[in-house]
Amino acid sequence: MAKLTTTELIDAFKELSLIELSEFVKAFEETFEVTAAAPVAVAAAPGAGGGAAEAEAEEEKDSFDVVLEAAGDKKIQVIKEVRVLTSLGLKEAKDVVDAAPKAVLEGVTKENAEKAKAQLEAAGATVTLK
């Protein structure tokens, strides 16, 4: 097998859907026994109560999962929004909606997660952010 350059690898990853890329990352982590997530250090201020430390940890969260809880009455509209958000094909998007509760997007920024939640809720779905 020919060795791929970094640019060629990046171009190959650009062609993958988010679900395919997520599956690749999981396989990579298992194969090489590593974790792709960046470690997050949370330091509690001296004398701070437990509630304050939990609030601080919640504020520092920068990666969110958009979870489709239920499709609601307008299933077709929800499938269309899932396709827009994930670049999945029609069958794959339908499978995601049918498998609810299911993560639609994983590891996205807060802004993108809230935007996706708003789009899915506008289509009639029930969505949570984790």
mmCIF file with all atom_site columns, C-alpha atoms in Angstrom:
data_model
loop_
_atom_site.group_PDB
_atom_site.id
_atom_site.type_symbol
_atom_site.label_atom_id
_atom_site.label_alt_id
_atom_site.label_comp_id
_atom_site.label_asym_id
_atom_site.label_entity_id
_atom_site.label_seq_id
_atom_site.pdbx_PDB_ins_code
_atom_site.Cartn_x
_atom_site.Cartn_y
_atom_site.Cartn_z
_atom_site.occupancy
_atom_site.B_iso_or_equiv
_atom_site.pdbx_formal_charge
_atom_site.auth_seq_id
_atom_site.auth_comp_id
_atom_site.auth_asym_id
_atom_site.auth_atom_id
_atom_site.pdbx_PDB_model_num
ATOM 1   C CA . MET A 1 1   ? 0.000   0.000  0.000  1.00 0.00 ? 1   MET A CA 1
ATOM 2   C CA . ALA A 1 2   ? 1.338   3.406  -0.954 1.00 0.00 ? 2   ALA A CA 1
ATOM 3   C CA . LYS A 1 3   ? 1.960   5.855  1.855  1.00 0.00 ? 3   LYS A CA 1
ATOM 4   C CA . LEU A 1 4   ? -0.549  8.735  1.874  1.00 0.00 ? 4   LEU A CA 1
ATOM 5   C CA . THR A 1 5   ? 0.458   12.301 2.590  1.00 0.00 ? 5   THR A CA 1
ATOM 6   C CA . THR A 1 6   ? -1.259  14.333 5.285  1.00 0.00 ? 6   THR A CA 1
ATOM 7   C CA . THR A 1 7   ? -3.059  16.364 2.625  1.00 0.00 ? 7   THR A CA 1
ATOM 8   C CA . GLU A 1 8   ? -4.347  13.210 0.923  1.00 0.00 ? 8   GLU A CA 1
ATOM 9   C CA . LEU A 1 9   ? -5.618  11.879 4.269  1.00 0.00 ? 9   LEU A CA 1
ATOM 10  C CA . ILE A 1 10  ? -7.391  15.167 5.049  1.00 0.00 ? 10  ILE A CA 1
ATOM 11  C CA . ASP A 1 11  ? -9.027  15.123 1.602  1.00 0.00 ? 11  ASP A CA 1
ATOM 12  C CA . ALA A 1 12  ? -10.197 11.541 2.208  1.00 0.00 ? 12  ALA A CA 1
ATOM 13  C CA . PHE A 1 13  ? -11.680 12.515 5.598  1.00 0.00 ? 13  PHE A CA 1
ATOM 14  C CA . LYS A 1 14  ? -13.530 15.446 4.004  1.00 0.00 ? 14  LYS A CA 1
ATOM 15  C CA . GLU A 1 15  ? -15.465 12.961 1.870  1.00 0.00 ? 15  GLU A CA 1
ATOM 16  C CA . LEU A 1 16  ? -16.705 10.982 4.897  1.00 0.00 ? 16  LEU A CA 1
ATOM 17  C CA . SER A 1 17  ? -19.993 11.656 6.645  1.00 0.00 ? 17  SER A CA 1
ATOM 18  C CA . LEU A 1 18  ? -19.921 12.486 10.351 1.00 0.00 ? 18  LEU A CA 1
ATOM 19  C CA . ILE A 1 19  ? -21.081 8.983  11.273 1.00 0.00 ? 19  ILE A CA 1
ATOM 20  C CA . GLU A 1 20  ? -18.411 7.364  9.083  1.00 0.00 ? 20  GLU A CA 1
ATOM 21  C CA . LEU A 1 21  ? -15.760 9.640  10.593 1.00 0.00 ? 21  LEU A CA 1
ATOM 22  C CA . SER A 1 22  ? -16.971 8.799  14.103 1.00 0.00 ? 22  SER A CA 1
ATOM 23  C CA . GLU A 1 23  ? -16.728 5.078  13.311 1.00 0.00 ? 23  GLU A CA 1
ATOM 24  C CA . PHE A 1 24  ? -13.199 5.626  11.961 1.00 0.00 ? 24  PHE A CA 1
ATOM 25  C CA . VAL A 1 25  ? -12.128 7.450  15.136 1.00 0.00 ? 25  VAL A CA 1
ATOM 26  C CA . LYS A 1 26  ? -13.502 4.631  17.313 1.00 0.00 ? 26  LYS A CA 1
ATOM 27  C CA . ALA A 1 27  ? -11.684 2.012  15.241 1.00 0.00 ? 27  ALA A CA 1
ATOM 28  C CA . PHE A 1 28  ? -8.474  4.089  15.349 1.00 0.00 ? 28  PHE A CA 1
ATOM 29  C CA . GLU A 1 29  ? -8.727  4.406  19.141 1.00 0.00 ? 29  GLU A CA 1
ATOM 30  C CA . GLU A 1 30  ? -9.264  0.654  19.544 1.00 0.00 ? 30  GLU A CA 1
ATOM 31  C CA . THR A 1 31  ? -6.491  -0.300 17.134 1.00 0.00 ? 31  THR A CA 1
ATOM 32  C CA . PHE A 1 32  ? -3.835  1.967  18.619 1.00 0.00 ? 32  PHE A CA 1
ATOM 33  C CA . GLU A 1 33  ? -5.211  2.001  22.187 1.00 0.00 ? 33  GLU A CA 1
ATOM 34  C CA . VAL A 1 34  ? -5.369  5.806  22.325 1.00 0.00 ? 34  VAL A CA 1
ATOM 35  C CA . THR A 1 35  ? -8.039  8.401  22.989 1.00 0.00 ? 35  THR A CA 1
ATOM 36  C CA . ALA A 1 36  ? -8.712  11.148 20.445 1.00 0.00 ? 36  ALA A CA 1
ATOM 37  C CA . ALA A 1 37  ? -10.394 13.395 23.029 1.00 0.00 ? 37  ALA A CA 1
ATOM 38  C CA . ALA A 1 38  ? -8.208  16.153 24.416 1.00 0.00 ? 38  ALA A CA 1
ATOM 39  C CA . PRO A 1 39  ? -7.770  15.936 28.193 1.00 0.00 ? 39  PRO A CA 1
ATOM 40  C CA . VAL A 1 40  ? -9.543  18.682 30.124 1.00 0.00 ? 40  VAL A CA 1
ATOM 41  C CA . ALA A 1 41  ? -8.085  19.789 33.452 1.00 0.00 ? 41  ALA A CA 1
ATOM 42  C CA . VAL A 1 42  ? -10.569 21.254 35.923 1.00 0.00 ? 42  VAL A CA 1
ATOM 43  C CA . ALA A 1 43  ? -9.027  23.005 38.911 1.00 0.00 ? 43  ALA A CA 1
ATOM 44  C CA . ALA A 1 44  ? -11.363 23.936 41.770 1.00 0.00 ? 44  ALA A CA 1
ATOM 45  C CA . ALA A 1 45  ? -10.632 27.182 43.583 1.00 0.00 ? 45  ALA A CA 1
ATOM 46  C CA . PRO A 1 46  ? -9.578  26.728 47.232 1.00 0.00 ? 46  PRO A CA 1
ATOM 47  C CA . GLY A 1 47  ? -12.570 26.941 49.543 1.00 0.00 ? 47  GLY A CA 1
ATOM 48  C CA . ALA A 1 48  ? -15.083 26.538 46.721 1.00 0.00 ? 48  ALA A CA 1
ATOM 49  C CA . GLY A 1 49  ? -18.092 24.388 47.488 1.00 0.00 ? 49  GLY A CA 1
ATOM 50  C CA . GLY A 1 50  ? -18.980 21.247 45.531 1.00 0.00 ? 50  GLY A CA 1
ATOM 51  C CA . GLY A 1 51  ? -21.769 23.063 43.663 1.00 0.00 ? 51  GLY A CA 1
ATOM 52  C CA . ALA A 1 52  ? -19.369 25.728 42.415 1.00 0.00 ? 52  ALA A CA 1
ATOM 53  C CA . ALA A 1 53  ? -16.930 23.101 41.116 1.00 0.00 ? 53  ALA A CA 1
ATOM 54  C CA . GLU A 1 54  ? -19.746 21.350 39.249 1.00 0.00 ? 54  GLU A CA 1
ATOM 55  C CA . ALA A 1 55  ? -20.913 24.632 37.705 1.00 0.00 ? 55  ALA A CA 1
ATOM 56  C CA . GLU A 1 56  ? -17.358 25.397 36.605 1.00 0.00 ? 56  GLU A CA 1
ATOM 57  C CA . ALA A 1 57  ? -17.027 21.975 34.975 1.00 0.00 ? 57  ALA A CA 1
ATOM 58  C CA . GLU A 1 58  ? -20.335 22.506 33.180 1.00 0.00 ? 58  GLU A CA 1
ATOM 59  C CA . GLU A 1 59  ? -19.214 25.901 31.830 1.00 0.00 ? 59  GLU A CA 1
ATOM 60  C CA . GLU A 1 60  ? -15.985 24.441 30.439 1.00 0.00 ? 60  GLU A CA 1
ATOM 61  C CA . LYS A 1 61  ? -17.800 21.803 28.391 1.00 0.00 ? 61  LYS A CA 1
ATOM 62  C CA . ASP A 1 62  ? -17.061 22.605 24.758 1.00 0.00 ? 62  ASP A CA 1
ATOM 63  C CA . SER A 1 63  ? -18.269 19.457 23.029 1.00 0.00 ? 63  SER A CA 1
ATOM 64  C CA . PHE A 1 64  ? -21.937 18.527 22.781 1.00 0.00 ? 64  PHE A CA 1
ATOM 65  C CA . ASP A 1 65  ? -23.973 15.668 21.351 1.00 0.00 ? 65  ASP A CA 1
ATOM 66  C CA . VAL A 1 66  ? -27.299 16.397 19.667 1.00 0.00 ? 66  VAL A CA 1
ATOM 67  C CA . VAL A 1 67  ? -29.612 13.485 20.525 1.00 0.00 ? 67  VAL A CA 1
ATOM 68  C CA . LEU A 1 68  ? -32.874 12.937 18.663 1.00 0.00 ? 68  LEU A CA 1
ATOM 69  C CA . GLU A 1 69  ? -35.338 11.669 21.295 1.00 0.00 ? 69  GLU A CA 1
ATOM 70  C CA . ALA A 1 70  ? -38.434 11.366 19.073 1.00 0.00 ? 70  ALA A CA 1
ATOM 71  C CA . ALA A 1 71  ? -39.392 12.307 15.524 1.00 0.00 ? 71  ALA A CA 1
ATOM 72  C CA . GLY A 1 72  ? -42.869 13.576 16.385 1.00 0.00 ? 72  GLY A CA 1
ATOM 73  C CA . ASP A 1 73  ? -45.724 13.877 13.892 1.00 0.00 ? 73  ASP A CA 1
ATOM 74  C CA . LYS A 1 74  ? -43.657 15.311 11.016 1.00 0.00 ? 74  LYS A CA 1
ATOM 75  C CA . LYS A 1 75  ? -41.240 12.412 10.502 1.00 0.00 ? 75  LYS A CA 1
ATOM 76  C CA . ILE A 1 76  ? -40.482 13.300 6.876  1.00 0.00 ? 76  ILE A CA 1
ATOM 77  C CA . GLN A 1 77  ? -39.471 16.865 7.816  1.00 0.00 ? 77  GLN A CA 1
ATOM 78  C CA . VAL A 1 78  ? -37.241 15.507 10.589 1.00 0.00 ? 78  VAL A CA 1
ATOM 79  C CA . ILE A 1 79  ? -35.572 13.091 8.139  1.00 0.00 ? 79  ILE A CA 1
ATOM 80  C CA . LYS A 1 80  ? -34.917 16.022 5.773  1.00 0.00 ? 80  LYS A CA 1
ATOM 81  C CA . GLU A 1 81  ? -33.297 18.044 8.588  1.00 0.00 ? 81  GLU A CA 1
ATOM 82  C CA . VAL A 1 82  ? -31.150 15.069 9.652  1.00 0.00 ? 82  VAL A CA 1
ATOM 83  C CA . ARG A 1 83  ? -29.946 14.779 6.045  1.00 0.00 ? 83  ARG A CA 1
ATOM 84  C CA . VAL A 1 84  ? -29.062 18.492 5.958  1.00 0.00 ? 84  VAL A CA 1
ATOM 85  C CA . LEU A 1 85  ? -27.202 18.343 9.280  1.00 0.00 ? 85  LEU A CA 1
ATOM 86  C CA . THR A 1 86  ? -25.274 15.119 8.661  1.00 0.00 ? 86  THR A CA 1
ATOM 87  C CA . SER A 1 87  ? -24.899 14.770 4.884  1.00 0.00 ? 87  SER A CA 1
ATOM 88  C CA . LEU A 1 88  ? -26.371 11.271 5.152  1.00 0.00 ? 88  LEU A CA 1
ATOM 89  C CA . GLY A 1 89  ? -28.309 9.600  2.383  1.00 0.00 ? 89  GLY A CA 1
ATOM 90  C CA . LEU A 1 90  ? -32.075 9.202  2.593  1.00 0.00 ? 90  LEU A CA 1
ATOM 91  C CA . LYS A 1 91  ? -31.972 5.624  3.906  1.00 0.00 ? 91  LYS A CA 1
ATOM 92  C CA . GLU A 1 92  ? -29.298 6.374  6.516  1.00 0.00 ? 92  GLU A CA 1
ATOM 93  C CA . ALA A 1 93  ? -31.149 9.475  7.741  1.00 0.00 ? 93  ALA A CA 1
ATOM 94  C CA . LYS A 1 94  ? -34.399 7.480  7.963  1.00 0.00 ? 94  LYS A CA 1
ATOM 95  C CA . ASP A 1 95  ? -32.580 4.784  9.965  1.00 0.00 ? 95  ASP A CA 1
ATOM 96  C CA . VAL A 1 96  ? -31.294 7.419  12.409 1.00 0.00 ? 96  VAL A CA 1
ATOM 97  C CA . VAL A 1 97  ? -34.801 8.842  12.878 1.00 0.00 ? 97  VAL A CA 1
ATOM 98  C CA . ASP A 1 98  ? -36.337 5.372  13.255 1.00 0.00 ? 98  ASP A CA 1
ATOM 99  C CA . ALA A 1 99  ? -33.703 4.411  15.857 1.00 0.00 ? 99  ALA A CA 1
ATOM 100 C CA . ALA A 1 100 ? -34.557 7.380  18.140 1.00 0.00 ? 100 ALA A CA 1
ATOM 101 C CA . PRO A 1 101 ? -33.317 8.080  20.755 1.00 0.00 ? 101 PRO A CA 1
ATOM 102 C CA . LYS A 1 102 ? -30.122 8.355  18.727 1.00 0.00 ? 102 LYS A CA 1
ATOM 103 C CA . ALA A 1 103 ? -27.244 10.828 18.487 1.00 0.00 ? 103 ALA A CA 1
ATOM 104 C CA . VAL A 1 104 ? -27.504 12.866 15.289 1.00 0.00 ? 104 VAL A CA 1
ATOM 105 C CA . LEU A 1 105 ? -24.337 14.915 15.812 1.00 0.00 ? 105 LEU A CA 1
ATOM 106 C CA . GLU A 1 106 ? -21.509 14.127 18.224 1.00 0.00 ? 106 GLU A CA 1
ATOM 107 C CA . GLY A 1 107 ? -18.752 16.341 19.561 1.00 0.00 ? 107 GLY A CA 1
ATOM 108 C CA . VAL A 1 108 ? -19.970 19.621 18.071 1.00 0.00 ? 108 VAL A CA 1
ATOM 109 C CA . THR A 1 109 ? -19.568 23.124 19.492 1.00 0.00 ? 109 THR A CA 1
ATOM 110 C CA . LYS A 1 110 ? -22.289 24.639 21.660 1.00 0.00 ? 110 LYS A CA 1
ATOM 111 C CA . GLU A 1 111 ? -23.339 27.069 18.925 1.00 0.00 ? 111 GLU A CA 1
ATOM 112 C CA . ASN A 1 112 ? -23.636 24.322 16.304 1.00 0.00 ? 112 ASN A CA 1
ATOM 113 C CA . ALA A 1 113 ? -25.461 22.040 18.748 1.00 0.00 ? 113 ALA A CA 1
ATOM 114 C CA . GLU A 1 114 ? -28.011 24.726 19.610 1.00 0.00 ? 114 GLU A CA 1
ATOM 115 C CA . LYS A 1 115 ? -28.501 25.571 15.933 1.00 0.00 ? 115 LYS A CA 1
ATOM 116 C CA . ALA A 1 116 ? -29.056 21.893 15.061 1.00 0.00 ? 116 ALA A CA 1
ATOM 117 C CA . LYS A 1 117 ? -31.453 21.502 17.997 1.00 0.00 ? 117 LYS A CA 1
ATOM 118 C CA . ALA A 1 118 ? -33.465 24.512 16.815 1.00 0.00 ? 118 ALA A CA 1
ATOM 119 C CA . GLN A 1 119 ? -33.647 23.161 13.251 1.00 0.00 ? 119 GLN A CA 1
ATOM 120 C CA . LEU A 1 120 ? -34.793 19.707 14.386 1.00 0.00 ? 120 LEU A CA 1
ATOM 121 C CA . GLU A 1 121 ? -37.330 21.122 16.832 1.00 0.00 ? 121 GLU A CA 1
ATOM 122 C CA . ALA A 1 122 ? -38.698 23.406 14.101 1.00 0.00 ? 122 ALA A CA 1
ATOM 123 C CA . ALA A 1 123 ? -39.266 20.250 12.024 1.00 0.00 ? 123 ALA A CA 1
ATOM 124 C CA . GLY A 1 124 ? -41.249 18.729 14.917 1.00 0.00 ? 124 GLY A CA 1
ATOM 125 C CA . ALA A 1 125 ? -38.653 16.545 16.657 1.00 0.00 ? 125 ALA A CA 1
ATOM 126 C CA . THR A 1 126 ? -37.861 16.236 20.353 1.00 0.00 ? 126 THR A CA 1
ATOM 127 C CA . VAL A 1 127 ? -34.131 16.895 20.881 1.00 0.00 ? 127 VAL A CA 1
ATOM 128 C CA . THR A 1 128 ? -31.745 17.023 23.838 1.00 0.00 ? 128 THR A CA 1
ATOM 129 C CA . LEU A 1 129 ? -28.162 18.230 24.137 1.00 0.00 ? 129 LEU A CA 1
ATOM 130 C CA . LYS A 1 130 ? -25.697 16.162 26.114 1.00 0.00 ? 130 LYS A CA 1
#
